[in-house]
Coordinates of C-alpha atoms and ligand atoms in Angstrom, one line a residue:
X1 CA 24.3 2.1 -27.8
X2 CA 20.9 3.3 -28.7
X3 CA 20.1 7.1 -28.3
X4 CA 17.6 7.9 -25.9
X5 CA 14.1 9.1 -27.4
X6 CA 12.9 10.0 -24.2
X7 CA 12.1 13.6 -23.4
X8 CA 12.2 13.6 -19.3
X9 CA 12.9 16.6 -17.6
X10 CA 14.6 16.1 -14.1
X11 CA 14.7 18.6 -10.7
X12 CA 16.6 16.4 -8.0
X13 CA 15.7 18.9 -5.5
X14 CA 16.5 15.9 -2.4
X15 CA 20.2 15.1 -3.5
X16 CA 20.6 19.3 -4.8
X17 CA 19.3 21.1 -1.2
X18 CA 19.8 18.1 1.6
X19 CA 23.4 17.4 2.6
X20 CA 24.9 14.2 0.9
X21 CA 27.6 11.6 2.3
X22 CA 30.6 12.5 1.3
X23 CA 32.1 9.1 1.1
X24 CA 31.6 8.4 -2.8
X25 CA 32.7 4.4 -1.7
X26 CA 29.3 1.8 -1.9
X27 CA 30.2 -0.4 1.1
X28 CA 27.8 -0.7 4.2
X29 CA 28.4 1.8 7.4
X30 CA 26.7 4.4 9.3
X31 CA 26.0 7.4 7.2
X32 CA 25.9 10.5 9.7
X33 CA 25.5 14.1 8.9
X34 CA 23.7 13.6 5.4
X35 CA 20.3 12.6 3.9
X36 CA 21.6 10.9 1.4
X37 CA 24.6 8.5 -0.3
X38 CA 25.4 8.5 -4.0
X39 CA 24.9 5.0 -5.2
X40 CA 25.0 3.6 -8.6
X41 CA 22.9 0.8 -9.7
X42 CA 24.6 -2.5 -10.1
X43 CA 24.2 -3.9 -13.7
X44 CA 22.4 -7.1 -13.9
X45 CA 23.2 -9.4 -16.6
X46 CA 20.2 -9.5 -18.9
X47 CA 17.3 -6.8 -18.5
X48 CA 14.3 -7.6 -20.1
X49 CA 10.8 -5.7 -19.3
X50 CA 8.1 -8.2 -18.4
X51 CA 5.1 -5.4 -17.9
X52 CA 5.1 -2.2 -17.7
X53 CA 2.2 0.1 -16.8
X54 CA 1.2 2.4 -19.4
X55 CA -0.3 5.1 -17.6
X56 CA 2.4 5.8 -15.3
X57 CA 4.4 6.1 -18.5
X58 CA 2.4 8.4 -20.0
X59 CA 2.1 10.3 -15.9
X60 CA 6.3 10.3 -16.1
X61 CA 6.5 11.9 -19.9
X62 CA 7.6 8.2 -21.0
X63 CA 6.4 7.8 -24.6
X64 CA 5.6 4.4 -25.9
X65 CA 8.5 4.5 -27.9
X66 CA 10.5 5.5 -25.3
X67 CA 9.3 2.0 -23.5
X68 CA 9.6 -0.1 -26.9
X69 CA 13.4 1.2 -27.0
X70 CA 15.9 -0.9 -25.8
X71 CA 17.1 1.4 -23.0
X72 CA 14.5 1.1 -21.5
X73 CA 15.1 -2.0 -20.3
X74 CA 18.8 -1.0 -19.4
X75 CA 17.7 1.9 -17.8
X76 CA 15.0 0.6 -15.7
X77 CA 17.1 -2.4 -14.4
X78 CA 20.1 -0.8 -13.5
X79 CA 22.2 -0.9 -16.4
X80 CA 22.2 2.8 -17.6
X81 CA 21.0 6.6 -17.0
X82 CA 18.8 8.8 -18.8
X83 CA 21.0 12.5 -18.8
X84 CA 19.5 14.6 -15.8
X85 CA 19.5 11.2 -13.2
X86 CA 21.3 11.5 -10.4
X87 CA 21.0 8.0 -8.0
X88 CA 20.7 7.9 -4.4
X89 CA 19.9 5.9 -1.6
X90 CA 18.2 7.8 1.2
X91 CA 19.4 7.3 4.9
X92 CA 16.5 6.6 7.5
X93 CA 15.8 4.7 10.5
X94 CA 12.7 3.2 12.3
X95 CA 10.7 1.6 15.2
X96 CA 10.7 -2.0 13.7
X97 CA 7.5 -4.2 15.7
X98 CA 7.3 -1.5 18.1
X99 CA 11.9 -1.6 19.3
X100 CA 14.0 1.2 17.9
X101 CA 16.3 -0.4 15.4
X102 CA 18.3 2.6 14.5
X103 CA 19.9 3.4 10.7
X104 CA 18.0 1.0 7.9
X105 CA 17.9 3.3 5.1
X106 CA 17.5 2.4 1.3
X107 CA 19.0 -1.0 1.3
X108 CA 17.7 -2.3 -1.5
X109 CA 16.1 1.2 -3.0
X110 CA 18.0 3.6 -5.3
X111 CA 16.1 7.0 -6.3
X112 CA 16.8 7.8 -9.9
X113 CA 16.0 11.4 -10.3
X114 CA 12.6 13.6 -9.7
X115 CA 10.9 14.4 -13.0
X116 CA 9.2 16.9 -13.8
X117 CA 6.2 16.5 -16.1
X118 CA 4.5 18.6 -18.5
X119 CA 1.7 19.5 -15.7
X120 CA 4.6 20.6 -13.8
X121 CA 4.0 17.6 -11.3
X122 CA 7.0 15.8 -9.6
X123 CA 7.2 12.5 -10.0
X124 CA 10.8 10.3 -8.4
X125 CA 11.8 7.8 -10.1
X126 CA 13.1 4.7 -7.6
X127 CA 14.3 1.1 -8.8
X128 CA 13.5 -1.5 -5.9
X129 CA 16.1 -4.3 -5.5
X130 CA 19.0 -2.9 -8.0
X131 CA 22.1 -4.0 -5.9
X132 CA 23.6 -2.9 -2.6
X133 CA 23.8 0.6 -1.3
X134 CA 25.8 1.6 1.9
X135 CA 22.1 0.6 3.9
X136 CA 22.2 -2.9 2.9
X137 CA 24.2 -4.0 6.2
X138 CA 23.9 -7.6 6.2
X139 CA 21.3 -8.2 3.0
X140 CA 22.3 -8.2 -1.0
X141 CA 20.5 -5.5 -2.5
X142 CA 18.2 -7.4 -4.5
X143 CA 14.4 -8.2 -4.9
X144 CA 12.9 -11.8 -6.3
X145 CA 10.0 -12.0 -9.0
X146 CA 7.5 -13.5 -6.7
X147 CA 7.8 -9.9 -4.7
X148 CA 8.4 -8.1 -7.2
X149 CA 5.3 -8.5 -9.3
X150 CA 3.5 -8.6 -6.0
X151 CA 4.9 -5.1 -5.8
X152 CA 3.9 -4.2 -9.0
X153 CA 0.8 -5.3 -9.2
X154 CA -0.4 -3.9 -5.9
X155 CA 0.9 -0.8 -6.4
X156 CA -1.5 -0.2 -9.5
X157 CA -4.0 -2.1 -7.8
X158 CA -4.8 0.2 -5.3
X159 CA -3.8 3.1 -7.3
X160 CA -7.3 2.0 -9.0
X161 CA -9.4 0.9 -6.2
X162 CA -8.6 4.9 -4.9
X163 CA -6.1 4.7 -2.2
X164 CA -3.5 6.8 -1.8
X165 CA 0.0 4.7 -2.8
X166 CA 2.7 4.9 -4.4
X167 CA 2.7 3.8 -8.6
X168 CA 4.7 1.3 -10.3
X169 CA 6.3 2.0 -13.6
X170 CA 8.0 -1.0 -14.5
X171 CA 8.7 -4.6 -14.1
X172 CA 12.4 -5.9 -15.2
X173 CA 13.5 -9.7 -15.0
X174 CA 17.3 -9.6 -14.2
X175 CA 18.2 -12.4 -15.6
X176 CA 20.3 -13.6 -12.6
X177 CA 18.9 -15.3 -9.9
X178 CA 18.4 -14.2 -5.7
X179 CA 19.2 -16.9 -3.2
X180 CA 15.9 -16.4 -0.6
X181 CA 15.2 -17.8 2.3
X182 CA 11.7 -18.0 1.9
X183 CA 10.6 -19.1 5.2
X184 CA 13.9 -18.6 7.7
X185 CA 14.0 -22.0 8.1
X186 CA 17.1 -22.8 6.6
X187 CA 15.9 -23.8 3.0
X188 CA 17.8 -20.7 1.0
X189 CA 17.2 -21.3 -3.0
X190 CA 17.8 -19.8 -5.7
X191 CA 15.0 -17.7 -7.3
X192 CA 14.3 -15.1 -10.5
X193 CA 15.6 -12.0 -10.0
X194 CA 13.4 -8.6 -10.7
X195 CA 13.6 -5.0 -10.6
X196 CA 10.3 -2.9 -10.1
X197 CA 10.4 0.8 -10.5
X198 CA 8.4 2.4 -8.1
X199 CA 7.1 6.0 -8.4
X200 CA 5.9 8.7 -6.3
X201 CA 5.7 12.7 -5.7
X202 CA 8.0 11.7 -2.4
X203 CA 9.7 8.6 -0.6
X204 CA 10.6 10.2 2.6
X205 CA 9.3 8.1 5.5
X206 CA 8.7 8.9 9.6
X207 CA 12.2 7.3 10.0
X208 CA 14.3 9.8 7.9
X209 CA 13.2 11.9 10.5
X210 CA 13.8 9.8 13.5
X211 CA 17.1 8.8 12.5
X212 CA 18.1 12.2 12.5
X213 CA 16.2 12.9 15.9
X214 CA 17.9 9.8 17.6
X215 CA 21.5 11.5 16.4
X216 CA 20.6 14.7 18.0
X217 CA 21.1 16.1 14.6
X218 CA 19.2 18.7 15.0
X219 CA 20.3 21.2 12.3
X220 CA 19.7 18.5 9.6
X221 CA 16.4 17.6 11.1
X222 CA 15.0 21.0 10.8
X223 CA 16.4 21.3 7.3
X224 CA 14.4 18.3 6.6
X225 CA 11.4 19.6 8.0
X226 CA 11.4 22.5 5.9
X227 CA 12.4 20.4 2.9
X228 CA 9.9 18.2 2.8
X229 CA 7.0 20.7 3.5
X230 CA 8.7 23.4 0.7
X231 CA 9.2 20.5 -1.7
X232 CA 5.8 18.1 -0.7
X233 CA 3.4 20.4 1.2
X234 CA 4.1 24.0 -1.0
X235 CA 0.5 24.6 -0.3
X236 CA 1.6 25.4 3.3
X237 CA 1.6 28.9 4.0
X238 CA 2.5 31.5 7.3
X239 CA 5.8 31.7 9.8
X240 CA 8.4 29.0 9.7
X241 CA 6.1 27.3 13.1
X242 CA 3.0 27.6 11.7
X243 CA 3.7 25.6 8.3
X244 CA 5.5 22.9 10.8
X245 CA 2.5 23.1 13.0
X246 CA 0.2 23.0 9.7
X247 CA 2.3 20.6 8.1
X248 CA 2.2 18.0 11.0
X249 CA -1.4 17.8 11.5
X250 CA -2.2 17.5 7.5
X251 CA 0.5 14.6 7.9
X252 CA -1.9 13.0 10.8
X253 CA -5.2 13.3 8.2
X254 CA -3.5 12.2 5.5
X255 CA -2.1 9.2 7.4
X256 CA -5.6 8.8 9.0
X257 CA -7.2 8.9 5.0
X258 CA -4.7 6.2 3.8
X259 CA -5.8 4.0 6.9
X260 CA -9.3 4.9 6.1
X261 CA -8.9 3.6 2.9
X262 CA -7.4 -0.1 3.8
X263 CA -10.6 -0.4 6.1
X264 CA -12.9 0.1 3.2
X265 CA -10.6 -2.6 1.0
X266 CA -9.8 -4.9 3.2
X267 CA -6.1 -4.2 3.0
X268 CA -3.7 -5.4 5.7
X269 CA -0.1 -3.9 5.1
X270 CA 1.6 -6.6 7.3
X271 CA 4.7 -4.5 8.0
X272 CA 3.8 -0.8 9.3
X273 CA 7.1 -0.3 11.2
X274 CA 7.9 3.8 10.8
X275 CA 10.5 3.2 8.3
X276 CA 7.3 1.9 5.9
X277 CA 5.2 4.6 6.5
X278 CA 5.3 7.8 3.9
X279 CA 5.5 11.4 5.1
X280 CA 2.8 12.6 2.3
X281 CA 0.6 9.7 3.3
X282 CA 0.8 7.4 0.4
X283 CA 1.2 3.4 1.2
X284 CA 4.5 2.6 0.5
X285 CA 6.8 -0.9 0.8
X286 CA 4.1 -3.8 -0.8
X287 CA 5.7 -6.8 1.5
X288 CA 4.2 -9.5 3.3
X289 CA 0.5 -7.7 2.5
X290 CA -2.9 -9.2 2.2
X291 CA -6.3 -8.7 1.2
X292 CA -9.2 -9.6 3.9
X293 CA -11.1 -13.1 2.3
X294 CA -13.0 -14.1 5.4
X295 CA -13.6 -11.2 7.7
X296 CA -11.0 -11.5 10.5
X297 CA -10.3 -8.2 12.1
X298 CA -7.1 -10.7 13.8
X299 CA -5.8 -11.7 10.6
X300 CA -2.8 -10.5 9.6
X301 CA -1.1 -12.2 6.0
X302 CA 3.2 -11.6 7.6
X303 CA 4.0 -15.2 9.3
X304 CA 7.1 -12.7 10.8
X305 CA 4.4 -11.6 13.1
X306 CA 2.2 -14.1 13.2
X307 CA 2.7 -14.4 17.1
X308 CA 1.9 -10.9 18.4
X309 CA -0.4 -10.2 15.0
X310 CA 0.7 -6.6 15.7
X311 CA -0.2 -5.7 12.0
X312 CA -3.5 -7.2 12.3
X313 CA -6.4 -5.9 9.9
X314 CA -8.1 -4.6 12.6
X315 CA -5.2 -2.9 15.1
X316 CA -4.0 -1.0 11.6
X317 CA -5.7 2.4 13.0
X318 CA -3.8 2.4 16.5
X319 CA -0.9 1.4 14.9
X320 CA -0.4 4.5 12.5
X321 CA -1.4 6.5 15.1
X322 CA 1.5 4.9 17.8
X323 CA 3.8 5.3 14.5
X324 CA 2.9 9.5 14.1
X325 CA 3.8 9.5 18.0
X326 CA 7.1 8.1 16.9
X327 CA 7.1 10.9 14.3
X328 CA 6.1 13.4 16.8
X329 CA 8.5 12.5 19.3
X330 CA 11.2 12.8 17.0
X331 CA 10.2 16.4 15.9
X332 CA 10.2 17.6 19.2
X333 CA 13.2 19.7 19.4
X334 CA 12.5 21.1 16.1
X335 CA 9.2 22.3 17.3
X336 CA 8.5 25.5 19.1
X337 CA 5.6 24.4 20.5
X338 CA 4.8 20.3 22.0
X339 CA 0.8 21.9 21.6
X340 CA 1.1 21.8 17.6
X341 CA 2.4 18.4 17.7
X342 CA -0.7 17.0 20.1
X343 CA -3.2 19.0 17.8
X344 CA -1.8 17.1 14.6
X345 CA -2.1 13.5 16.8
X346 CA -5.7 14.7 18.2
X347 CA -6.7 15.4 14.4
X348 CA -5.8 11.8 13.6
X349 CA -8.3 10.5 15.6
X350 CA -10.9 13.3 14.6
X351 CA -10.2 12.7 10.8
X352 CA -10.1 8.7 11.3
X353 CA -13.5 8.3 13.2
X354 CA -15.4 10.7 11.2
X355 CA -14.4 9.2 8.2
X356 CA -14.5 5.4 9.3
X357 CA -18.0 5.8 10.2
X358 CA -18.9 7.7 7.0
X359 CA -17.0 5.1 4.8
X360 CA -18.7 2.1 7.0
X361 CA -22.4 3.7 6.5
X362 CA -21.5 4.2 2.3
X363 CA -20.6 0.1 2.1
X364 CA -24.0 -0.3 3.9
X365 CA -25.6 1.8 1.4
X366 CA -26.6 4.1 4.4
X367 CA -27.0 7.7 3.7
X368 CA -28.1 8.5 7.2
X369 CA -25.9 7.8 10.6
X370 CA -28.6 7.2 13.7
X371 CA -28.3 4.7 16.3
X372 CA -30.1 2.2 14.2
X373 CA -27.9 2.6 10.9
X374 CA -24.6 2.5 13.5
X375 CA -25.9 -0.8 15.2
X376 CA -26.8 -3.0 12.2
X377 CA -23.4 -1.6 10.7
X378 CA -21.9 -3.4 14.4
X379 CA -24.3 -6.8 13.8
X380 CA -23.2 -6.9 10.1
X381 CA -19.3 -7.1 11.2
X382 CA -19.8 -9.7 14.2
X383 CA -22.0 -11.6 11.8
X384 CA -19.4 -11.3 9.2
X385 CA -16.9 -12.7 11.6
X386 CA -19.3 -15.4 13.0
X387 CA -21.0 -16.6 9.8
X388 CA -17.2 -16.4 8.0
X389 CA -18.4 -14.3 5.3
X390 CA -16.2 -13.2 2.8
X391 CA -15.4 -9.4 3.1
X392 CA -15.3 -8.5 -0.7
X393 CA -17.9 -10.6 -2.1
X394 CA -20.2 -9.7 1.1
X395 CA -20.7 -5.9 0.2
X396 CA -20.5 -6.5 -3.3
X397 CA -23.5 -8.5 -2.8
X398 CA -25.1 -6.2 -0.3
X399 CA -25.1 -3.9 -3.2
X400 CA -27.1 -6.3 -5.7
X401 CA -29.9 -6.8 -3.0
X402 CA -33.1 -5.5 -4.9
X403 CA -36.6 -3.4 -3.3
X404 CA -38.0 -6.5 -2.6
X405 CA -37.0 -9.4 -0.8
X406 CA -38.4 -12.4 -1.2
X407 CA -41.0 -14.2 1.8
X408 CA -38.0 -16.9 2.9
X409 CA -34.6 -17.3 2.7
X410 CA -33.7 -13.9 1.5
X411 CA -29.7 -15.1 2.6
X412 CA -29.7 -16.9 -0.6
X413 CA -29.6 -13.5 -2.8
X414 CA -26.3 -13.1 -0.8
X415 CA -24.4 -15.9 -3.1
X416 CA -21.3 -17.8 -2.5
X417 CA -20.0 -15.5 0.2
X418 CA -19.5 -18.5 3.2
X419 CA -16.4 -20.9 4.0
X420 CA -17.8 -23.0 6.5
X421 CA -21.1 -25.0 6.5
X422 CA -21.4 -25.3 10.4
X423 CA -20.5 -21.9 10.9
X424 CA -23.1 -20.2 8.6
X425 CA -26.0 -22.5 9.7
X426 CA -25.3 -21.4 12.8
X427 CA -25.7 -17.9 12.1
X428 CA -28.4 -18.3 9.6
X429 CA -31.6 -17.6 11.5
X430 CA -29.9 -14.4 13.1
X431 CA -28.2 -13.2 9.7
X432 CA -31.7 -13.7 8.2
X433 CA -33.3 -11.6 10.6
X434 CA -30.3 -9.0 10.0
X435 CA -30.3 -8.5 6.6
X436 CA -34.4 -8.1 6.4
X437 CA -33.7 -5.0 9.1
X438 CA -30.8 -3.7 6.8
X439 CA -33.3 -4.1 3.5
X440 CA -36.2 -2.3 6.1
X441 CA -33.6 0.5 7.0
X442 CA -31.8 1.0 3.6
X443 CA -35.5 1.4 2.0
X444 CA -36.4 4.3 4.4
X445 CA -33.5 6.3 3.6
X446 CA -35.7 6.9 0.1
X447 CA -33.1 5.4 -2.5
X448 CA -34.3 3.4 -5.3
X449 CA -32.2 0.4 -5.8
X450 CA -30.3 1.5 -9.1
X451 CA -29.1 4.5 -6.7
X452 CA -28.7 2.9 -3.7
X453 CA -26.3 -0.4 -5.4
X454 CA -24.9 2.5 -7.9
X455 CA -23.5 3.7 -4.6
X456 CA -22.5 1.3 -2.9
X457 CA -20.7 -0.3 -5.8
X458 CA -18.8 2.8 -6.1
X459 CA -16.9 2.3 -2.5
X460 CA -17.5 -2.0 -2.4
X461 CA -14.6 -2.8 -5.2
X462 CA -15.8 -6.4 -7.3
X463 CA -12.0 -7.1 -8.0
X464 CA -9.2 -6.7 -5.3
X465 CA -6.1 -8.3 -5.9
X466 CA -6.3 -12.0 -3.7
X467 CA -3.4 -13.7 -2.5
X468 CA -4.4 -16.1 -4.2
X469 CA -4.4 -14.9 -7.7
X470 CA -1.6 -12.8 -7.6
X471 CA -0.1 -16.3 -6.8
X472 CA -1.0 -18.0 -9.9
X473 CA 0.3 -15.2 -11.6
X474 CA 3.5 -15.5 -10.4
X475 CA 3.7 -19.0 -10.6
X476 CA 2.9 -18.9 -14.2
X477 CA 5.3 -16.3 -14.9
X478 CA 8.2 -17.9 -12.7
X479 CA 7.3 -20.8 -15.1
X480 CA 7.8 -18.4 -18.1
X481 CA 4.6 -17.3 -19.0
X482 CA 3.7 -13.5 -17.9
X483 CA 0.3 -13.3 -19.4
X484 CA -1.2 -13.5 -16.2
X485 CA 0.3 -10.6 -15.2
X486 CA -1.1 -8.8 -17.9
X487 CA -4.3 -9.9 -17.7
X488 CA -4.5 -8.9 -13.9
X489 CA -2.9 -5.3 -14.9
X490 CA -6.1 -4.8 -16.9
X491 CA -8.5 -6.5 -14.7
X492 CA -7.6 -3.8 -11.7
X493 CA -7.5 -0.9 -13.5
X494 CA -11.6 -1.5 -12.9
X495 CA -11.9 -2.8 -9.9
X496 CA -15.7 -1.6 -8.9
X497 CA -16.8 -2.7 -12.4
X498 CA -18.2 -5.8 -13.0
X499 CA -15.8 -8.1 -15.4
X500 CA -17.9 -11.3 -16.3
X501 CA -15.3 -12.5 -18.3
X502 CA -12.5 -12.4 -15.2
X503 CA -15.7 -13.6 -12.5
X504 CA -12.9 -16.2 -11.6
X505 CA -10.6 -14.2 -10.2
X506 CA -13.0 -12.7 -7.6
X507 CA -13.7 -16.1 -6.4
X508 CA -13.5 -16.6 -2.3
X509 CA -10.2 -18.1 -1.5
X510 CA -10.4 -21.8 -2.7
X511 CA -9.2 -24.3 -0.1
X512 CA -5.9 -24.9 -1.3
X513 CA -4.8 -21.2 -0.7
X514 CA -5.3 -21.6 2.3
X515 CA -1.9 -22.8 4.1
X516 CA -0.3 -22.6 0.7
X517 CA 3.0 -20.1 1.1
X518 CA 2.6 -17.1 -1.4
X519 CA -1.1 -17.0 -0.4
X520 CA -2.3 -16.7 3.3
X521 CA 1.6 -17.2 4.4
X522 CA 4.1 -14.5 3.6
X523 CA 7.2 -13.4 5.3
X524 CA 9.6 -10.4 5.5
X525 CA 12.2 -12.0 3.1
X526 CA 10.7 -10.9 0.1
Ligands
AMP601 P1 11.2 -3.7 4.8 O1 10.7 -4.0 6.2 O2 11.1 -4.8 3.8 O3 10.7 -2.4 4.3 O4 12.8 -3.5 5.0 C1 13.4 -3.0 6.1 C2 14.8 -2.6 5.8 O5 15.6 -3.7 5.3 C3 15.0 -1.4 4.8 O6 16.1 -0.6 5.2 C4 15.3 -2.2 3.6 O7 16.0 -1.4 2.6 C5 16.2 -3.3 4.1 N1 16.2 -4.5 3.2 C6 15.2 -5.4 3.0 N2 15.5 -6.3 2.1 C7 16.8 -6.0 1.7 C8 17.7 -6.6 0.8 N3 17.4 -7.7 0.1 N4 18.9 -6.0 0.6 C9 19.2 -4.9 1.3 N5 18.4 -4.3 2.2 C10 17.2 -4.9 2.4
MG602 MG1 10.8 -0.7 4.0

């Protein structure tokens, strides 16, 4: 056995100050009375790194050496520990699609250890599909490649566009394969096997508190409480009820931020049940998610719920605001005072609408907010809708739109941003007539053009990462190639910069992805 190089520093404050299970045996049940269950990674039979991201590395205190090394590989798919690691699968329920569906819990998620790094920051270590843990009830444990890189590559993705998520460290083929049901429609196969190691400063979710709520364990749900805001929110300061009070609302704007965020992306999570929604505000759980092409505020990427669209693009604000009343419910009794918990929900909406509108008027290139900026910012969506305009490529080209226009046709500076002929002739008198009052209106706000599509470049990304081409990236490496991979791992560490030589990959949606599974059809059985 090689000797670990690595020089990680670990302060498992979860599994040393929250109650564990005290059954040591990994076979499914309900864990009551703990946080936690000690669970070892199950060794896979041949570990082999197929990316890793190099500045999370460097962000954990992993040296490139330390990833050349063999362990590595072992270590981040389950086959050994680095001294200091203690594993753990955390316990946790959730509202599922809106129905209370009691313990869920780490099922296919074992926390490593919490490092600490050289700037003293905490960063925990979790493996994503490394073998049962007592939370797997009826499912194996494991993740496949095809969500697996989609995990990985998301993860940095928007880690890189700016919005709040957790990392990814590494990407480990198992070498054994994952029988998936792709579809639920009775055609199980056999797929790759993969390991991703996710990374954060904190995995707790709204549903490790309202598991512990719906147990009336009360005791463990105020130790929790106080955990989570001494370990994630240390910033906090007064009496015991005023950090909970302070605590609850900065959950609320973070929450509102994150959702803030997806809105300015065009990023449609696909699963936000409370058991996939993180306590410090991050994104967390990269499922059945999609990226906006044509601007659909109905559009939601998860077939699962493709017949009450709850997830939708555009129902993502209510929804993480009907998830924090979940939260808030569930931290009732723990809570002096109901008052603190309705100021924290009254904050969401003050924190979402005053920074939806400010994001919306920055991806106009608006510096002012009157009636007339707030009403062509309401045309340029229904026209987006009704022309089917392509979100991305729309702003981007917004942005490139110079001082002058030219006497006709100024639409044409607007590019290849339209997927239907019928539908954008019949918009293109009125979108014609828009876009000269947007040019009128962004002109008197006094910014010259390099300022104003400076700007506006800054919060209208050029790359986000399509269905699509995360598809053909897992296609190729499925088939054994995993440069794509790669390629895309550089290509979105840039995302609002201009890449002529990767042009392709911001492309609208060709027709093919259109019905094709992987990339406008994804379920929960990733
Ligand atoms: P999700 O909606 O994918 O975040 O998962 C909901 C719950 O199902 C969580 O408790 C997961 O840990 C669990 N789960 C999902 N897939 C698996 C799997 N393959 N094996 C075990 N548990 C799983
Ligand atoms: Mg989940």
């Amino acid at each position: 056995m090689t000797t670990p190089r690595h020089t990680l520093t670990f302060d498992n404050r979860f599994v040393n100050e929250l109650p564990g299970d005290p059954d040591q045996e990994n076979r499914r049940r309900q864990v009551l009375g703990a946080a936690w269950s000690p669970v070892m990674p199950t060794p896979v039979a041949r570990p082999a790194v197929l990316a890793h991201a190099r500045d999370v590395a460097e962000l954990v205190g992993l040296s490139d050496a330390d990833v050349q090394d063999p362990r590595f590989a072992e270590v981040f798919g389950g086959n050994a520990l680095y001294p200091g690691m203690q594993p753990y699968a955390a316990c946790y329920g959730g509202h599922q699609f809106g129905n209370w569906a009691g313990q869920l819990g780490d099922g296919r998620a074992i926390t490593l250890g919490e490092v600490r790094n050289a700037r003293g920051e905490r960063w925990e270590l979790q493996l994503k599909g490394a073998g049962p843990t007592p939370y797997s009830r009826t499912a194996d444990g494991r993740a496949v490649l095809r969500s697996s890189i989609r995990e990985f590559l998301c993860s940095e993705a928007m880690h890189h566009l700016g919005v709040p998520t957790t990392r990814a460290l590494s990407l480990v083929t198992t070498g054994e394969s994952v029988v998936r049901d792709m579809f639920y429609n009775g055609n199980a196969a056999p797929e790759p096997g993969a390991i991703v190691c996710r990374v954060a400063p904190s995995f707790i979710r709204f549903g490790n508190f309202e598991i512990l709520a719906a147990r009336n364990d009360l005791a463990l749900l105020a130790q929790l409480v106080d955990f989570t805001i001494a370990r994630d929110f240390p910033h906090l300061e007064g009496s015991s009820d005023e950090k909970r009070a302070a605590w609850f609302a900065e959950v609320c704007a973070r929450t509102a931020r994150m959702i803030v965020h997806w809105m300015r992306v065009g990023f449609v999570h696909g699963v936000m049940n409370t058991d996939n929604m993180s306590i410090i505000g991050v994104t967390i759980d990269y499922g059945p998610y999609g990226w906006v092409d044509n601007f659909d505020p109905h559009w939601t990427p998860n077939t699962t719920d493709a017949q009450m669209r709850r997830y939708r693009f555009g129902q993502q604000p209510a929804i993480a605001q009907w998830n924090l009343l979940r939260l808030a419910e569930a931290l009732v009794p723990v809570f002096a005072n109901e008052d603190a918990l309705q100021a924290g929900i009254d904050r969401y909406s003050t924190v979402y609408i005053a920074e939806y509108e400010a994001m919306h008027a920055a991806k106009f290139g608006f510096t002012e907010r009157g009636a007339a900026e707030q009403q062509l910012i309401r045309e340029g969506f229904t026209l987006l809708h009704d022309a089917e305009m392509d979100f991305t490529r729309f702003f981007r080209a917004l942005g490139e739109i110079p001082d002058t226009l030219p006497d006709t046709n100024a639409v044409a500076l607007l590019g290849n941003v339209f997927y239907d002929e019928a539908r954008r002739t019949a918009q293109a008198e009125a979108l014609e007539a828009w876009l000269r009052r947007w040019h009128e209106r962004a002109l008197v706000q006094g910014r010259p053009f390099s300022e104003r599509r400076a700007a506006m470049h800054a919060v209208n990304p050029w790359f986000v990462l399509r269905n699509y081409v995360a598809q053909q990236a897992i296609d190729a490496a499925t088939a054994g190639d995993p440069s794509l991979v790669h390629t895309l791992l550089d290509v979105l560490r840039n995302p609002y910069t201009e890449q002529p030589a990767f042009a392709h990959f911001t492309e609208r949606r060709p027709e093919w992805a259109r019905h094709k599974a992987g990339c406008s059809m994804l379920s929960c059985s990733s």
